[in-house]
Short mmCIF file of C-alpha atoms and ligand atoms in Angstrom, two decimals:
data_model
loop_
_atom_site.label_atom_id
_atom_site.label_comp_id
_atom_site.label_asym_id
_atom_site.label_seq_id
_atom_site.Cartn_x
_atom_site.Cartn_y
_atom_site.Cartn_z
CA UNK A 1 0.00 0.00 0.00
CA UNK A 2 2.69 2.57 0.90
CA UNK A 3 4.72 1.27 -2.04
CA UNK A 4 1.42 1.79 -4.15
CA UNK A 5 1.18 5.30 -2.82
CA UNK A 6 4.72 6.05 -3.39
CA UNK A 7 4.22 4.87 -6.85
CA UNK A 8 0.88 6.89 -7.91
CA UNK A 9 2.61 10.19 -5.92
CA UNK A 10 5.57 9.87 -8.45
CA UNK A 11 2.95 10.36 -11.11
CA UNK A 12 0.98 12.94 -10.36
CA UNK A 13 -1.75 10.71 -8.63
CA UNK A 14 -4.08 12.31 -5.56
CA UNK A 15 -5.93 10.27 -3.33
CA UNK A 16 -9.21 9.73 -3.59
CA UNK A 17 -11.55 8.18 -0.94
CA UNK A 18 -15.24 7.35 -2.02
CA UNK A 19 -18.37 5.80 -0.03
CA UNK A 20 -18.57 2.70 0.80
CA UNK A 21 -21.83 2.25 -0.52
CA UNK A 22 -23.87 4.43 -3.72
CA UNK A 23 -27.34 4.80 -5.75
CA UNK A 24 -27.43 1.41 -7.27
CA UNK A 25 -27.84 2.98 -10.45
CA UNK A 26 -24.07 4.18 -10.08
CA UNK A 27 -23.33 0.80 -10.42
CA UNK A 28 -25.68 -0.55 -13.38
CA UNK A 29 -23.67 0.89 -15.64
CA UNK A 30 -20.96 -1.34 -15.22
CA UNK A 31 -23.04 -3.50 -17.88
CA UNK A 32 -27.12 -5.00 -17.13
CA UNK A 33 -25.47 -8.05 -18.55
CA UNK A 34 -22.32 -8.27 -16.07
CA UNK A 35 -22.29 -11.18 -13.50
CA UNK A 36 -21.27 -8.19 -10.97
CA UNK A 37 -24.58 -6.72 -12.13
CA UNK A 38 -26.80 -9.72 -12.59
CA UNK A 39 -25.59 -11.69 -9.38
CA UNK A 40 -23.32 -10.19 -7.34
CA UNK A 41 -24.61 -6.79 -6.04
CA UNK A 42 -25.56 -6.40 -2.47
CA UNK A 43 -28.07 -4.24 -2.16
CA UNK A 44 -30.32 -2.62 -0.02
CA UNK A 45 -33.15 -0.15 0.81
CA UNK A 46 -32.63 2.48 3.33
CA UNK A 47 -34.92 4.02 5.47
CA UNK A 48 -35.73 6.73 3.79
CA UNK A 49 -39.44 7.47 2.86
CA UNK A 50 -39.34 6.61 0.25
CA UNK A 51 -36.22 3.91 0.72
CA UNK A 52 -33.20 4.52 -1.66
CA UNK A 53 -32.38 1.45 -3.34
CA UNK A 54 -28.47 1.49 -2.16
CA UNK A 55 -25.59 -1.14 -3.36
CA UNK A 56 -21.99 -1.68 -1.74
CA UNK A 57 -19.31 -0.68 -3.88
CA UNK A 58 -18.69 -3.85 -6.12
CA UNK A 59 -15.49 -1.80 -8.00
CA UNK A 60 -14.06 1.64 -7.52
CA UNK A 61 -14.35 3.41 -10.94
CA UNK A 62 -18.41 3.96 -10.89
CA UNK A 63 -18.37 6.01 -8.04
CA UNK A 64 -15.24 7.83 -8.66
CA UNK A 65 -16.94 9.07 -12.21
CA UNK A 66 -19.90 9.56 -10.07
CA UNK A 67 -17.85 11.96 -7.90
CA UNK A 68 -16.02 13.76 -10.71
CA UNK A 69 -19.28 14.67 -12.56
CA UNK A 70 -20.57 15.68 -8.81
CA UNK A 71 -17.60 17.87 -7.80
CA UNK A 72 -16.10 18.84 -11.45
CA UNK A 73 -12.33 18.85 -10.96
CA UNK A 74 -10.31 20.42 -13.07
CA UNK A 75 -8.54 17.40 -15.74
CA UNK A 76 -6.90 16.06 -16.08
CA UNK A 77 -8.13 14.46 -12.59
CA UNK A 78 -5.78 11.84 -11.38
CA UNK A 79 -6.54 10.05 -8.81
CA UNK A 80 -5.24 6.75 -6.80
CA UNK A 81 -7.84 4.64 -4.01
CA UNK A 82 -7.35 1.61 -2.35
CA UNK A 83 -10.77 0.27 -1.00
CA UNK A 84 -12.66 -2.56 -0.22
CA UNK A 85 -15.19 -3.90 -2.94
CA UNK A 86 -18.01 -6.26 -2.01
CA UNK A 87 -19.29 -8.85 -4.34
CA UNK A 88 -21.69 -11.61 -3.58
CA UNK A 89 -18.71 -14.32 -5.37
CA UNK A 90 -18.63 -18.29 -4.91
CA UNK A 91 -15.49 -17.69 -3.06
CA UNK A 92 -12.32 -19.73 -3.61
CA UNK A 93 -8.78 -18.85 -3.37
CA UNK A 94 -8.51 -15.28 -4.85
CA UNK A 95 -12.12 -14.73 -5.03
CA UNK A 96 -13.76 -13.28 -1.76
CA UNK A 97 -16.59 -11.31 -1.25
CA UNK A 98 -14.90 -8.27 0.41
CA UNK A 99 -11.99 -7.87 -1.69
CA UNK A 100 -9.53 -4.58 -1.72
CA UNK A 101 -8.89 -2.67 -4.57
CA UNK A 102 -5.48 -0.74 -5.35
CA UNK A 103 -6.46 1.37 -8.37
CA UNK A 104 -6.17 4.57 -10.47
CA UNK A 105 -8.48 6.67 -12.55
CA UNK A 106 -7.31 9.62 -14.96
CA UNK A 107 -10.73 11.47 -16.22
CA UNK A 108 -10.58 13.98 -18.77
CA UNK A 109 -8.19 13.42 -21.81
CA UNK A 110 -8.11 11.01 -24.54
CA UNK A 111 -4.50 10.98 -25.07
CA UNK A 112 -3.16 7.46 -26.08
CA UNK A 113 -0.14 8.50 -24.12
CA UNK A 114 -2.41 8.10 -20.83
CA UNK A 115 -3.00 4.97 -21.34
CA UNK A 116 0.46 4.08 -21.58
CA UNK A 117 1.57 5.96 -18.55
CA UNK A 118 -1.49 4.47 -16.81
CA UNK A 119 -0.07 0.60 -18.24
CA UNK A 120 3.27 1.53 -17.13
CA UNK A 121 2.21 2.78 -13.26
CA UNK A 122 1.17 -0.71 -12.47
CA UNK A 123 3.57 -2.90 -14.62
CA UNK A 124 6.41 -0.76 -12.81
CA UNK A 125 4.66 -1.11 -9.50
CA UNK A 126 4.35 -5.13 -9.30
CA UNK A 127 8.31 -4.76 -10.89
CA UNK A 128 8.83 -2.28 -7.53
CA UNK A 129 7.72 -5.37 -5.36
CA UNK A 130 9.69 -7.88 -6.98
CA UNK A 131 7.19 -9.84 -8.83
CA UNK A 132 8.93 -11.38 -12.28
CA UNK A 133 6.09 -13.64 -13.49
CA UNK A 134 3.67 -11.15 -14.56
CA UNK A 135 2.31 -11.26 -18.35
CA UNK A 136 0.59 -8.27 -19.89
CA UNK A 137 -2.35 -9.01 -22.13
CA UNK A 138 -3.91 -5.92 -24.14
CA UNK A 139 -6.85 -5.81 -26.34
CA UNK A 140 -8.86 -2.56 -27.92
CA UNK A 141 -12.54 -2.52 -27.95
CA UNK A 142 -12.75 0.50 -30.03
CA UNK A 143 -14.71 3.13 -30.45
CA UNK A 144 -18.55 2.78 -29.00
CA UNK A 145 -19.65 2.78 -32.61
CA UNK A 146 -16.98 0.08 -33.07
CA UNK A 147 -17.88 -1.97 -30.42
CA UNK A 148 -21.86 -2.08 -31.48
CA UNK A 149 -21.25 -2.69 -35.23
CA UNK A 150 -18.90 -5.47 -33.94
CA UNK A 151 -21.53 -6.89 -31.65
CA UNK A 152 -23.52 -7.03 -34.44
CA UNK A 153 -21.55 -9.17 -36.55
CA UNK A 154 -20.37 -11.50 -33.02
CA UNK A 155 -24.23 -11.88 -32.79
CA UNK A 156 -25.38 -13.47 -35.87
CA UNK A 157 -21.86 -15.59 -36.11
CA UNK A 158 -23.16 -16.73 -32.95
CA UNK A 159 -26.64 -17.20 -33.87
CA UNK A 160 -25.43 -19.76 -36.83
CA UNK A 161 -23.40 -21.83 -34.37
CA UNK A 162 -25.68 -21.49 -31.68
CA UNK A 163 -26.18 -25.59 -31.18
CA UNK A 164 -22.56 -25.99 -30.77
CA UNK A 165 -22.53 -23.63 -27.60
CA UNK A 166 -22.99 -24.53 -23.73
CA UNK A 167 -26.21 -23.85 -23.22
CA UNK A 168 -24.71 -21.17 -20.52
CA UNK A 169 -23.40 -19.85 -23.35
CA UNK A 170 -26.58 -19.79 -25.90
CA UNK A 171 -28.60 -17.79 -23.47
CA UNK A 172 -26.42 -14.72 -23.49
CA UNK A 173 -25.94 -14.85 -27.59
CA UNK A 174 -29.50 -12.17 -27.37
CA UNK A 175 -28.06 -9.77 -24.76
CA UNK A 176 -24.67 -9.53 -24.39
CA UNK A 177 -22.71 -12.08 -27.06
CA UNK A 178 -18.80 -10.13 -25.67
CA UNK A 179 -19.63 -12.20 -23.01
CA UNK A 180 -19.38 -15.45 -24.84
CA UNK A 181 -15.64 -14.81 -25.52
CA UNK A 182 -14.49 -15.15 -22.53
CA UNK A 183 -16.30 -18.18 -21.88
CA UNK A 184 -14.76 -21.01 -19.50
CA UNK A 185 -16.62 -24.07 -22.02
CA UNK A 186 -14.26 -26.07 -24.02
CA UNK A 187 -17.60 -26.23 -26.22
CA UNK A 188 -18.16 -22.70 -26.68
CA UNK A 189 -14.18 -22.14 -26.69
CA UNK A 190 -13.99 -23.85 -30.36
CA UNK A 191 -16.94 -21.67 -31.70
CA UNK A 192 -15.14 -18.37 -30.49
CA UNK A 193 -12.22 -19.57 -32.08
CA UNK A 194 -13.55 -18.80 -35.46
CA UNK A 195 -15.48 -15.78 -34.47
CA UNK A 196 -15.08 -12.49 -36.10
CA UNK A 197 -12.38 -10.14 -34.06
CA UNK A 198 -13.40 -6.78 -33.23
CA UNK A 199 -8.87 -5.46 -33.98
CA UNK A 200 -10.23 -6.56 -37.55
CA UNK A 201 -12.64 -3.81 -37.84
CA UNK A 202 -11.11 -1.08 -35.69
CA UNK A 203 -12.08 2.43 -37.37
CA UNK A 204 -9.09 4.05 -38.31
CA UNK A 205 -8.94 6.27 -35.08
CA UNK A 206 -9.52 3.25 -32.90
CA UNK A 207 -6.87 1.65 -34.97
CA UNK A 208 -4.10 4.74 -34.26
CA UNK A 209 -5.21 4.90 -31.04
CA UNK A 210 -4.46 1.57 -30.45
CA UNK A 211 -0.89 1.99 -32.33
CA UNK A 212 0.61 4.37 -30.88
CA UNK A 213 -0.20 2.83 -27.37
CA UNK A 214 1.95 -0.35 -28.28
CA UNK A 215 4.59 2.06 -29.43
CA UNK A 216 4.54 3.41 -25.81
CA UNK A 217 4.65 -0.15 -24.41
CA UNK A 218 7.17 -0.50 -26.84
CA UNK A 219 9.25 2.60 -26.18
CA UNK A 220 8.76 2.24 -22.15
CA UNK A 221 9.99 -1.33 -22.10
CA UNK A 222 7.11 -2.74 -21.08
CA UNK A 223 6.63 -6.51 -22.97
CA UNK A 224 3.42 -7.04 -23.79
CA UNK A 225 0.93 -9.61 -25.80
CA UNK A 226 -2.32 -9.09 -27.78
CA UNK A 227 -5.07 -10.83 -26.97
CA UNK A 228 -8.18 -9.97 -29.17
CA UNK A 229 -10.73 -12.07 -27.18
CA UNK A 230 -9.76 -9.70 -24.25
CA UNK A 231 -13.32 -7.91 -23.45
CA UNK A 232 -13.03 -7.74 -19.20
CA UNK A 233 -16.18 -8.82 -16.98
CA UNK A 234 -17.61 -5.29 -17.09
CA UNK A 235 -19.46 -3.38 -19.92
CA UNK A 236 -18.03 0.39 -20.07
CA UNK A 237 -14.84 -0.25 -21.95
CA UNK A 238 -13.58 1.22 -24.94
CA UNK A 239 -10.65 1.44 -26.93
CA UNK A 240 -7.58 0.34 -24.64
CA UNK A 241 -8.60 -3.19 -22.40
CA UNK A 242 -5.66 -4.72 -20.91
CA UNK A 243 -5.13 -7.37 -17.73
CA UNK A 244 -1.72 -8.21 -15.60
CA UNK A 245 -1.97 -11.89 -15.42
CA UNK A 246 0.35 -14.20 -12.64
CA UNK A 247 1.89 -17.05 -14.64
CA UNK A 248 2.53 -18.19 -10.37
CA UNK A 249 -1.45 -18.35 -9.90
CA UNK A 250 -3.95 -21.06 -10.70
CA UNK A 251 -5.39 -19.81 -14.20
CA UNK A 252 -8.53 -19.13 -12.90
CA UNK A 253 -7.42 -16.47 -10.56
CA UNK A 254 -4.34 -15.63 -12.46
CA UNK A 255 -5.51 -11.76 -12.93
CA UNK A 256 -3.85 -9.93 -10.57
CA UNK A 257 -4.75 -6.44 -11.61
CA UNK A 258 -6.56 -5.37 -14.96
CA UNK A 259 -8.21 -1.61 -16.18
CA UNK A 260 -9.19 -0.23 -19.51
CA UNK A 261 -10.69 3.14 -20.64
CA UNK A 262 -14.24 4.22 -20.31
CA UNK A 263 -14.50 7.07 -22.53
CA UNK A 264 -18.31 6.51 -22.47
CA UNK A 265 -19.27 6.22 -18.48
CA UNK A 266 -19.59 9.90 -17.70
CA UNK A 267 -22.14 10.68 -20.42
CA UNK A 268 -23.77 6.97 -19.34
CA UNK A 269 -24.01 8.55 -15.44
CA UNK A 270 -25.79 11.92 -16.49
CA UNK A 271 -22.51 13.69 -16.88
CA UNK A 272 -20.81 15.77 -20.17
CA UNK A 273 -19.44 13.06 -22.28
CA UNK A 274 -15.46 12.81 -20.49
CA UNK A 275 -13.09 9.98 -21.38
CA UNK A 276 -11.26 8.22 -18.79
CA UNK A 277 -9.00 5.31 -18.87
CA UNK A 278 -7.71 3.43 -14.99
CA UNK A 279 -7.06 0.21 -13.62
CA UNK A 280 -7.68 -1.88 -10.13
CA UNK A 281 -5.68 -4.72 -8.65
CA UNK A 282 -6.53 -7.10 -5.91
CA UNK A 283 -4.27 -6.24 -2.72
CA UNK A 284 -5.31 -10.29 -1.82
CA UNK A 285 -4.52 -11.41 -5.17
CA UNK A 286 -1.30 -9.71 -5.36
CA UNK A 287 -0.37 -11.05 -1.84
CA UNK A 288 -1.30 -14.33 -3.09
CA UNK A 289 1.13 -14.12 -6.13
CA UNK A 290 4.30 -12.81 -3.77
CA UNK A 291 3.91 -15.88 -2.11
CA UNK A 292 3.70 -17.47 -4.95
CA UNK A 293 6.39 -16.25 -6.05
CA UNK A 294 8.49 -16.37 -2.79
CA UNK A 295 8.63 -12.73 -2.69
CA UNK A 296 8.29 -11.06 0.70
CA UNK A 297 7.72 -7.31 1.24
CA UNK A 298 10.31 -5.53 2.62
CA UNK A 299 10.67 -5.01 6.25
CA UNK A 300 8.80 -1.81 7.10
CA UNK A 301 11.29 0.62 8.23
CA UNK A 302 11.19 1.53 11.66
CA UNK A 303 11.35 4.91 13.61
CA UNK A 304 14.55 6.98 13.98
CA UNK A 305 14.68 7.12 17.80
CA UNK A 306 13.32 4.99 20.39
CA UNK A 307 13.03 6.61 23.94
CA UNK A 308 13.44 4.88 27.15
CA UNK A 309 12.48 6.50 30.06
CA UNK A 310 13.09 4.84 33.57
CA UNK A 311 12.21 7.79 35.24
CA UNK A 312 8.30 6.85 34.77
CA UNK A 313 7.47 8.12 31.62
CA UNK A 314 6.90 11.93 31.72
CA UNK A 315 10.29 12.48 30.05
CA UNK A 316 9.63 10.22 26.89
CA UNK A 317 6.18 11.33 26.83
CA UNK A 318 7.62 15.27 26.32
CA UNK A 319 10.45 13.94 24.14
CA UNK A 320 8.49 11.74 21.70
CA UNK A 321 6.46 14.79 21.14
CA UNK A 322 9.19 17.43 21.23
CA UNK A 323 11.15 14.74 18.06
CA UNK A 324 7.92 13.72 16.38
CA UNK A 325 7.49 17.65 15.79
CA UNK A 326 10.91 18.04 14.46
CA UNK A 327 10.41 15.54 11.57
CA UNK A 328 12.51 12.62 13.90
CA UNK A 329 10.30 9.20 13.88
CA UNK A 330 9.99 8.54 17.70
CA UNK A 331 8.35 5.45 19.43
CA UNK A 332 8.47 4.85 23.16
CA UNK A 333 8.36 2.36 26.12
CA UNK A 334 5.03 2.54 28.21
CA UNK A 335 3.97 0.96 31.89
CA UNK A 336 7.19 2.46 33.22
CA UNK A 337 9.00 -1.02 32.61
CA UNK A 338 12.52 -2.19 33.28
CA UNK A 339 15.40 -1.63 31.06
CA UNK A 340 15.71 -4.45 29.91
CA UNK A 341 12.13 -4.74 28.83
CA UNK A 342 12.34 -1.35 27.36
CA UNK A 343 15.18 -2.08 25.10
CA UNK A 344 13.78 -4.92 24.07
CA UNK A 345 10.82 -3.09 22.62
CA UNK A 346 13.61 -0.45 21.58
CA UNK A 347 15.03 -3.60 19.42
CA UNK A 348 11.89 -4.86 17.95
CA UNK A 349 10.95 -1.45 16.99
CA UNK A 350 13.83 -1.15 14.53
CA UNK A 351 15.36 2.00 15.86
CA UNK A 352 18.82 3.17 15.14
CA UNK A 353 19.39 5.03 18.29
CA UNK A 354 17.65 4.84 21.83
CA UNK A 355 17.75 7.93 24.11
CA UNK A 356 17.84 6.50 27.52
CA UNK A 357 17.11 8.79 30.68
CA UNK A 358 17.64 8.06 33.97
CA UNK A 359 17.21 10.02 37.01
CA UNK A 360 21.31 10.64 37.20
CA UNK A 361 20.57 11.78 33.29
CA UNK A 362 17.46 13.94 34.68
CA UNK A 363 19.07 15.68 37.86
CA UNK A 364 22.09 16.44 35.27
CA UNK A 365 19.99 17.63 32.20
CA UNK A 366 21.30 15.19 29.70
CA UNK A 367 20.06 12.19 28.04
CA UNK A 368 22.04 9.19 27.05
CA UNK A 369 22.30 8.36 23.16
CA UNK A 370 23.00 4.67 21.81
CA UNK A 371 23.66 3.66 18.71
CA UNK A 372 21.63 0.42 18.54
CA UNK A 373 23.08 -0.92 15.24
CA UNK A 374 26.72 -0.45 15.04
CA UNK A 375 27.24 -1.33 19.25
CA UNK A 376 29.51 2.00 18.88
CA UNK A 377 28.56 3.03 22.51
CA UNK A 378 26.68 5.64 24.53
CA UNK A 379 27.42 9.60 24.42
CA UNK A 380 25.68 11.75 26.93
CA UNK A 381 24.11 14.84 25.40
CA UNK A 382 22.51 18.02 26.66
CA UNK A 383 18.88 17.42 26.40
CA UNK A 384 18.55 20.90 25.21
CA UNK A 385 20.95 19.88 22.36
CA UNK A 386 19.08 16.50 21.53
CA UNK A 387 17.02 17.27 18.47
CA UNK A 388 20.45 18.78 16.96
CA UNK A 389 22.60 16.20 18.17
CA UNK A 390 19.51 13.47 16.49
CA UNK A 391 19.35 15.78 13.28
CA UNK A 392 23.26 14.42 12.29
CA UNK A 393 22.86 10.93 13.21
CA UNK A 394 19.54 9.87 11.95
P1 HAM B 1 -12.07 -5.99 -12.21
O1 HAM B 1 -11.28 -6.74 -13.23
O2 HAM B 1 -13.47 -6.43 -11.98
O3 HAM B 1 -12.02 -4.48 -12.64
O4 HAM B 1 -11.32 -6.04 -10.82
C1 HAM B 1 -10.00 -5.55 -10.71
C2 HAM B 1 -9.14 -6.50 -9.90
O5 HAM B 1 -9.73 -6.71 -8.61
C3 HAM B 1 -9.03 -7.91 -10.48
O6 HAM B 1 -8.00 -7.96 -11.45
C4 HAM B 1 -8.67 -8.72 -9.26
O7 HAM B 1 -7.29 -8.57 -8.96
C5 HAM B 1 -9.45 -8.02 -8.17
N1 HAM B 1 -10.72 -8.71 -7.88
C6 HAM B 1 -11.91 -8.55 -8.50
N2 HAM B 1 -12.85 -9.33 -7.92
C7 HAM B 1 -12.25 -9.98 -6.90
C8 HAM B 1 -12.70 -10.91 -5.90
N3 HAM B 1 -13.95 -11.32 -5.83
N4 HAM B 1 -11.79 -11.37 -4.99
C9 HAM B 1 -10.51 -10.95 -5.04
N5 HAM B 1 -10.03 -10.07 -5.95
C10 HAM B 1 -10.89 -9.59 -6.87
C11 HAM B 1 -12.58 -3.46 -11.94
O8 HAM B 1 -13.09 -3.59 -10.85
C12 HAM B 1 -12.42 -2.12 -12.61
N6 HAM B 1 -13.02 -1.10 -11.74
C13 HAM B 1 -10.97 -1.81 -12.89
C14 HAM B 1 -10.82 -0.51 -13.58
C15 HAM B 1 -10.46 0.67 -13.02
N7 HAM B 1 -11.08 -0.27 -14.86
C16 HAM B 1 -10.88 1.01 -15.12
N8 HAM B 1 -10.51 1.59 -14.00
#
């Protein structure tokens, strides 16, 4: 998460914290024909008179376009969350029903150059942690007018092989046939293998579009694979689709993080037609693939300065304070334990130096300073003088 932070601050990325729960209708547009729509929503009335049908965020990027048209930022808006998402899931490894979201949106430009910078935020981020067996897989869905004269064509391929489909399968050929391509049926798998491609009959924009954001991949060093029967589980994508999948994960639950753009949400909410392009990524799934993996976080890094007082505690309580202020991480023993206790919890906090007073220390005016890492010794210092003194050595 901090590394995650880190990563979106570099960028130009603000947080962004939304409710926990919206208008259901926020959500709808995700896609009427989406499992996450369909099955998965949990939703509610309130008590209002009369009661507000209400859902709990299933995914992050509805109600962040619900808040930009709300609050009109000026865009580009760019904006990182991290936040739980609830959806009523047969769970399994990897798939819970409160999972948590790290994710970005970027509302307001349709530069292809976003989408590569967007790409390269989270293929640079699981590189940051130290996770090697990551694929990308990109796609474009084109254009809105693309995408329905494509569905078009999908449809009445479909309808002529329609026996050969699960019947799973056959049922959504009426309402939403992109969802037959990412079937799991072996059966329905051969039939989409001779389906019509919607990167065949990109419009020329959606076709440049598309181009010059595999240049970026290209020119960013970011490997990458096309996968043209890439559509996502939810309905508001256009142009640039793309998913991070762990080649350390079973291959149902190999998608570790996965976005597109959405240049047709805002106007779908009620707001002035805005693009917007952003991605989320499972904080579960990608702790399941650094195990995976065998890669383990770093340590987090501990406080400068750990204070212990053996005079009862008034000292470190005004020095922790006094350092904290200056900039100088500062943690503390409590209960008025022994020593020995005390720098044990001075050790296990990861401190470089412990400032130990005593009453000799007190009745003097100084504190001692220890260096707890290089077992260089103890220098007694003016407690006037100790935030200087700190200031050099930490
Ligand atoms: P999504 O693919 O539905 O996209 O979810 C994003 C990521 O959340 C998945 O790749 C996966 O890591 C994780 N995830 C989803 N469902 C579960 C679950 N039940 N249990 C554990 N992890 C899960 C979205 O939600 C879009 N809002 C992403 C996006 C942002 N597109 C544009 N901007």
């Amino acid at each position: 998460m901090a590394a995650f932070a880190a990563a979106a601050g570099r960028a130009g990325y603000g947080f962004v914290q939304t409710p926990m729960f919206e208008e259901i209708g926020v959500f709808k547009r995700m896609g009427e024909g989406t499992d996450v729509v369909r099955k998965e929503m949990y939703d509610f009335l309130d008590k209002g008179d009369p009661p507000r049908h209400l859902a709990l965020r299933p995914e992050g990027t509805s109600s962040v376009m619900r808040a930009f048209i709300q609050h009109q930022p000026t865009t580009p808006w760019k904006v990182w969350y991290s936040a739980p998402s609830f959806r009523y899931e047969r769970t399994q490894a990897g798939r819970y029903r409160q999972h948590h979201q790290l994710g970005v949106e970027a509302i307001g430009t349709e530069d292809p150059d976003l989408d590569v910078e967007i790409i390269g935020l989270l293929g640079e981020f699981y590189r940051e942690i130290g996770l090697r067996q990551v694929d990308l897989v990109i796609n474009s869905i084109g254009t809105p007018a693309d995408r329905t004269t494509y569905i078009e064509r999908l449809r009445s391929f479909l309808v002529g092989r329609i026996g050969e489909l699960a019947p799973a399968d056959q049922e959504k050929v009426e309402s939403h046939p992109m969802r037959v391509l990412d079937t799991k049926s072996p059966q329905s798998a051969a039939v989409v293998a001779d389906a019509p491609l919607l990167v065949d009959t990109l419009s020329p924009d959606a076709a440049a579009h598309f181009e010059r954001v595999q240049r970026g991949l290209t020119a960013i060093g970011l490997p990458y694979r096309i996968d043209p029967r890439l559509v996502r589980g939810l309905d508001y994508y256009t142009h640039t689709a793309f998913e991070f999948r762990s080649g350390a994960l079973e291959a149902a639950q190999n998608t570790i993080g996965g976005g597109g753009r959405y240049d047709g949400l805002a106007a779908s909410l009620g707001g002035r037609p805005t693009p917007g392009i952003g991605f989320g990524s499972g904080i579960e799934r990608i702790l399941l693939t650094c195990d995976a993996e065998g890669v383990f976080g770093a340590p987090a890094r501990g406080v400068d300065v750990f204070v212990a007082d053996l005079t009862g505690g008034e000292v470190a309580r005004d020095l922790t304070f006094e350092l904290r202020r200056a900039g100088i991480s500062a943690d503390r023993g409590f209960d008025a334990r022994s020593m020995k206790s005390q720098m044990k919890s001075a050790d296990r906090s990861g401190a470089r130096l412990a400032v130990i007073v005593g009453e000799d220390e007190v009745a003097a005016g100084q504190v001692s300073v220890r260096d707890l890492r290089d077992g260089s010794g103890q220098v007694s210092v003016a407690r006037d003088e100790l935030v200087s003194h700190l200031r050099t050595r930490t």
